[in-house]
Short mmCIF file of C-alpha atoms in Angstrom, two decimals:
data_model
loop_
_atom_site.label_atom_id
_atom_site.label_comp_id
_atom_site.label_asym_id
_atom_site.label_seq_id
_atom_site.Cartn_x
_atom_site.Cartn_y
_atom_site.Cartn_z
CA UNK A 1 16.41 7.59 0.39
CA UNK A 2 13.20 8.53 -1.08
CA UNK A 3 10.99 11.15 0.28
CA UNK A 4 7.91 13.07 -0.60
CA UNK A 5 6.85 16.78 0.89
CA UNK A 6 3.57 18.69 1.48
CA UNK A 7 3.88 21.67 2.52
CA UNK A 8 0.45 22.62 3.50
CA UNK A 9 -1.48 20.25 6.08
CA UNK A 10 -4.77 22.16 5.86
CA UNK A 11 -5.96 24.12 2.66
CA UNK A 12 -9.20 26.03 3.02
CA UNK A 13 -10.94 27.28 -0.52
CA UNK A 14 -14.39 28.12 -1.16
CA UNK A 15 -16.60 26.75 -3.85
CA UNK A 16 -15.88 26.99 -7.47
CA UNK A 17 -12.14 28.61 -6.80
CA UNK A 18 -9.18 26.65 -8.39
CA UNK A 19 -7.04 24.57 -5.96
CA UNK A 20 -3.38 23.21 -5.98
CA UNK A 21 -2.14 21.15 -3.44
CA UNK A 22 1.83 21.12 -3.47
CA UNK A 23 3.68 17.98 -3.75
CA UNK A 24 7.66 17.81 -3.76
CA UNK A 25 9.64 14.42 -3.97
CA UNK A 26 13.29 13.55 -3.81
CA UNK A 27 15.19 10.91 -5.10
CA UNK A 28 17.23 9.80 -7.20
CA UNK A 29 16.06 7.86 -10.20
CA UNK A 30 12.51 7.99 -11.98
CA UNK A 31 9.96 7.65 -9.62
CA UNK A 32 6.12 7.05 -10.44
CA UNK A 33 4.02 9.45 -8.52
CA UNK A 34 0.26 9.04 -7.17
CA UNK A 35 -2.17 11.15 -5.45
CA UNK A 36 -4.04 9.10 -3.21
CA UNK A 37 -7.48 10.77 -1.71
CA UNK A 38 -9.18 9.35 1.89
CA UNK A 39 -12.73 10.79 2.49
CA UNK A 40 -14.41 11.03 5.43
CA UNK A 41 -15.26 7.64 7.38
CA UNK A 42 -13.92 6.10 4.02
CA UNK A 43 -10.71 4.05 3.27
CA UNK A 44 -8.02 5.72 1.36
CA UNK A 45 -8.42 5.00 -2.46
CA UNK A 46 -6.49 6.15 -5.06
CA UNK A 47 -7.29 9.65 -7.26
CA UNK A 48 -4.76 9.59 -9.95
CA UNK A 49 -1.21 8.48 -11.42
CA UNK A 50 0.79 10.09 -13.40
CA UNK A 51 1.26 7.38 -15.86
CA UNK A 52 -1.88 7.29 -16.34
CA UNK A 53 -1.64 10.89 -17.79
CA UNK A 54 -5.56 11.35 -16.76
CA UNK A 55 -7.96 13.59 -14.98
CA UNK A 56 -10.10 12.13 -12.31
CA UNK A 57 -13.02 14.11 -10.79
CA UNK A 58 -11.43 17.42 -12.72
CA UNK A 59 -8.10 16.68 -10.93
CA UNK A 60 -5.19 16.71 -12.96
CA UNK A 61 -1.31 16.38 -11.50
CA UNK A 62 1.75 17.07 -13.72
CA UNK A 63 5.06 15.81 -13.20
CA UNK A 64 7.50 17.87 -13.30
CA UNK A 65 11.02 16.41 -13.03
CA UNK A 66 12.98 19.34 -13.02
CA UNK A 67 11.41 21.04 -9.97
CA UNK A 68 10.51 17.72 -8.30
CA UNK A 69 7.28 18.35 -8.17
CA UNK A 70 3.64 16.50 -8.83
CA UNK A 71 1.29 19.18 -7.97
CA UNK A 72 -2.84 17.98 -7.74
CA UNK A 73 -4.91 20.54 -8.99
CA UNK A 74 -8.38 21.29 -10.00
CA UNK A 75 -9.85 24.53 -11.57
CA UNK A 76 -12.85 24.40 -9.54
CA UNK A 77 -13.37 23.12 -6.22
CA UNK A 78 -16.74 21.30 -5.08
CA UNK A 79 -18.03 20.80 -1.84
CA UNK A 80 -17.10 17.25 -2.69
CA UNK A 81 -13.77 17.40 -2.66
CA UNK A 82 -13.40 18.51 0.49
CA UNK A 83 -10.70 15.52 2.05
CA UNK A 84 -7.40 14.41 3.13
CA UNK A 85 -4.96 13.83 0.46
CA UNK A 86 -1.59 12.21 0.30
CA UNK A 87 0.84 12.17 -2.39
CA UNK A 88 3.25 8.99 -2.74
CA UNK A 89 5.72 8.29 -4.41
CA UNK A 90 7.29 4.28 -5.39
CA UNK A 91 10.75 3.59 -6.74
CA UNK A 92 9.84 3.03 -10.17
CA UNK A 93 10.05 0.45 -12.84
CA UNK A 94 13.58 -0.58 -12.07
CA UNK A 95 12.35 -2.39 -9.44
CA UNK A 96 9.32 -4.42 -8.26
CA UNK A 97 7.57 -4.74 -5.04
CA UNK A 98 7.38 -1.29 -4.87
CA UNK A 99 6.32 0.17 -1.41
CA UNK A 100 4.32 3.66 -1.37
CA UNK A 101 6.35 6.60 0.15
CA UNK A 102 3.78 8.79 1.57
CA UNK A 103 3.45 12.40 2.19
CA UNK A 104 2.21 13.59 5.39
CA UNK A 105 -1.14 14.43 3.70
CA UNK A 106 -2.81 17.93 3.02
CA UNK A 107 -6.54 18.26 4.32
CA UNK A 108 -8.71 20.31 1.84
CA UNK A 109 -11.89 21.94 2.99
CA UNK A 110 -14.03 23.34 0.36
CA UNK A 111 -16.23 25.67 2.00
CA UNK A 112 -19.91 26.78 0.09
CA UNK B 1 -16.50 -8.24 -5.24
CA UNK B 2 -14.90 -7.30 -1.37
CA UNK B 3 -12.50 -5.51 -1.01
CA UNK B 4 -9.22 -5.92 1.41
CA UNK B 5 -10.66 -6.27 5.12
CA UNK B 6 -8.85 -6.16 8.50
CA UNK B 7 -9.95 -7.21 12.07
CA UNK B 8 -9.91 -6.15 14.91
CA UNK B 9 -10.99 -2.62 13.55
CA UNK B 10 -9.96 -1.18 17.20
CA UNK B 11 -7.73 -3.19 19.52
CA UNK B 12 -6.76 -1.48 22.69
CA UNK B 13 -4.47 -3.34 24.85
CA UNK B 14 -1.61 -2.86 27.44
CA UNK B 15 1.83 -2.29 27.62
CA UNK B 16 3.79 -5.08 27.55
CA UNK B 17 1.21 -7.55 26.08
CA UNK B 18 1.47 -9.06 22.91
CA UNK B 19 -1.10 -8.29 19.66
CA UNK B 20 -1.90 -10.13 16.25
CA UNK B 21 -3.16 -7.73 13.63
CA UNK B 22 -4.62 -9.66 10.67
CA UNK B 23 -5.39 -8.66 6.76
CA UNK B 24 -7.33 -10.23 4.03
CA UNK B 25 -6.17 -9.46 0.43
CA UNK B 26 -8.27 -9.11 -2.56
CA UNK B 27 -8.47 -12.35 -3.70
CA UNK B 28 -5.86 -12.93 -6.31
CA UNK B 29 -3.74 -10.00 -5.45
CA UNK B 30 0.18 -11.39 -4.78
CA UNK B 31 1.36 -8.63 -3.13
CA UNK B 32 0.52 -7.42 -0.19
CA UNK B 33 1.47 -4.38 2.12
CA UNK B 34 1.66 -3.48 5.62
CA UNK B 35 1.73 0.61 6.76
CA UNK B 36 1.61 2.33 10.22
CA UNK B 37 0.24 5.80 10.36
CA UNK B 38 0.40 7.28 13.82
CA UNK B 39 -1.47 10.38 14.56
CA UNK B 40 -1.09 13.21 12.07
CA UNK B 41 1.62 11.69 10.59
CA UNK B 42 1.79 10.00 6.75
CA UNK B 43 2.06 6.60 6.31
CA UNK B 44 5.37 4.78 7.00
CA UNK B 45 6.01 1.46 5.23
CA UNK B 46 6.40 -1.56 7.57
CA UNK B 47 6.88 -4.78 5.15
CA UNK B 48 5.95 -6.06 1.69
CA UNK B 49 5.19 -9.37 0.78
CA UNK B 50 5.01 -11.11 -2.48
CA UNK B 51 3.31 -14.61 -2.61
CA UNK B 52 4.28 -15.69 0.27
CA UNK B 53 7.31 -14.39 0.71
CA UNK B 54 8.40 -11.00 2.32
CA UNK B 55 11.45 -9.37 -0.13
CA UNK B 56 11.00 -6.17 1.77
CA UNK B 57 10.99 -5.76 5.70
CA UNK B 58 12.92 -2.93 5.90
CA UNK B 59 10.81 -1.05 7.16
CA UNK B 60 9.93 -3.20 10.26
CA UNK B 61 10.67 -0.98 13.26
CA UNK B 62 12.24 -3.45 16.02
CA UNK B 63 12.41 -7.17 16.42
CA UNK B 64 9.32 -6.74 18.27
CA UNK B 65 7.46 -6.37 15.06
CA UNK B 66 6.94 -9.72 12.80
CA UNK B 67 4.49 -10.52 10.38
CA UNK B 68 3.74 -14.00 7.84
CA UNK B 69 1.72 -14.60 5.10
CA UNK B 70 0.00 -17.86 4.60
CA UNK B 71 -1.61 -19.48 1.16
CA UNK B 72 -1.24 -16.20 -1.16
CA UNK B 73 -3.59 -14.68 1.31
CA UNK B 74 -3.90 -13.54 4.72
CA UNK B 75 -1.31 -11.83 6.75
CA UNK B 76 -0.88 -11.22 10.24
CA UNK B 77 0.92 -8.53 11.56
CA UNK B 78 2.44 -9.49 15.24
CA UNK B 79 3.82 -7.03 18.21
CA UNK B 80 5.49 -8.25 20.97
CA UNK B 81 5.75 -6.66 24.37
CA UNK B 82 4.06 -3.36 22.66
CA UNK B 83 4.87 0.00 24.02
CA UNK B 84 3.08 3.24 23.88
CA UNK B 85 4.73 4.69 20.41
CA UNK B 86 3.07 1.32 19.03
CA UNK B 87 -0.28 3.31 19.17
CA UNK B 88 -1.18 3.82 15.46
CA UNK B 89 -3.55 2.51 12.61
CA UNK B 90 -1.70 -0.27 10.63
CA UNK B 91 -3.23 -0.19 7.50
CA UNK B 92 -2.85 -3.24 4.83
CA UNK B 93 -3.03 -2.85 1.55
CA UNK B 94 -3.06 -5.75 -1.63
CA UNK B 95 -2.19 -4.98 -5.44
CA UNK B 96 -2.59 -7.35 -8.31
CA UNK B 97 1.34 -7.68 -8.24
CA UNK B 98 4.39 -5.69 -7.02
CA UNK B 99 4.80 -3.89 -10.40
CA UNK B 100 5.74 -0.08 -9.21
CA UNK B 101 2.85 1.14 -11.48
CA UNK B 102 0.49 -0.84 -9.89
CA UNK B 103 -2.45 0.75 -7.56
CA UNK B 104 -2.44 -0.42 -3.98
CA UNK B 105 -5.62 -1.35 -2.55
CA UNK B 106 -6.31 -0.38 1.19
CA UNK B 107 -8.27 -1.77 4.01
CA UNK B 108 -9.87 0.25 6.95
CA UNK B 109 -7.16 -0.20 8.81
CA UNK B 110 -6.58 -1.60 12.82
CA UNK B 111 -7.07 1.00 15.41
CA UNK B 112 -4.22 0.12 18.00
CA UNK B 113 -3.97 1.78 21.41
CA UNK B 114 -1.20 0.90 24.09
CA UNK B 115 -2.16 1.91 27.56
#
């Protein structure tokens, strides 16, 4: 079974330092990857793919099969960005009706 | 145009009583998600449907838990006789189809409390 990791449920960085927020999958074939972003008193939305191979916002996330990992990062934080995110993870094009497997979310606070 | 909406927003209710959770899709989307996210938790799928049709129900937690989609369109998620590890926010969510690469579109989600 599939199943997606973040390590850190609160990360706390202050304006204009770079931020990562971790994001480790398992399973077993090729999985397409998403960071999904909820703001506050907003519904959860989607930030990026990495299909899409594109930078939202200034956040960029690389796939990286070999370490199982689709790390979100940004060089420098606004106040902005300051949010719960959730990485999620769906089975891939080798099959279709593909449900969301969801990370327990990471909330980032960018402080001024 | 609107996006996917859910009522109630907040539904408190007690145990043992039954409660009908309901969805509206994006208009044209055919498929259409249900997800539970209990407190400081992620979200855990519950059942996909596409069309009408539900392929996917795995992750239904009891026979307690139902849900139907009528017309392409809404969905109603039902819980009978709910119990306190019910309480959660059951969020739906519609994409344009169930391609994997597809984004999911969410609603606010139903507040649900069991006293």
């Amino acid at each position: 079974a599939q199943r997606v990791t973040q390590p850190e449920k609160l990360l706390s960085v202050f304006k204009g330092a770079p931020v990562e927020l971790k994001c480790n999958y398992s399973y077993s074939g090729s999985p397409e990857l998403f960071w999904y972003v909820q703001y506050s008193r907003q519904r959860l939305q989607l930030l990026l793919r990495h299909i899409s191979r594109e930078s939202i916002k200034g956040f960029t996330a690389d796939l990286n099969k070999g370490e199982t990992s689709f790390h979100l990062k940004k060089p420098f934080a606004q106040e902005e960005d300051s949010a719960m995110y959730y990485c999620a993870l769906s089975k891939g094009r080798e099959t279709s009706g593909s449900r969301l497997t969801f990370g327990e979310g990471t909330q980032l606070t960018v402080n001024p | 145009g609107a996006g996917v909406s859910q009522s109630p927003s907040n539904k408190v209710t007690e145990k043992g009583k039954d409660v009908e959770l309901r969805c509206d899709p994006i208009s044209g989307h055919t498929a259409l998600y249900w997800y539970r996210q209990r407190l400081g938790q992620g979200l855990e799928f519950l059942i996909y449907f596409q069309g009408n049709s539900a392929p996917d129900k795995s992750g239904l937690p009891s026979d307690r838990f139902s849900a139907e989609r009528t017309g392409e369109s809404v969905s109603t998620l039902t819980i009978q006789r709910t119990q306190q590890e019910d309480s959660a926010v059951y969020l739906c969510a519609s994409s344009p189809s169930g391609a994997s690469y597809n984004e999911q579109f969410f609603g606010p989600g139903t507040r649900l409390t069991v006293l």
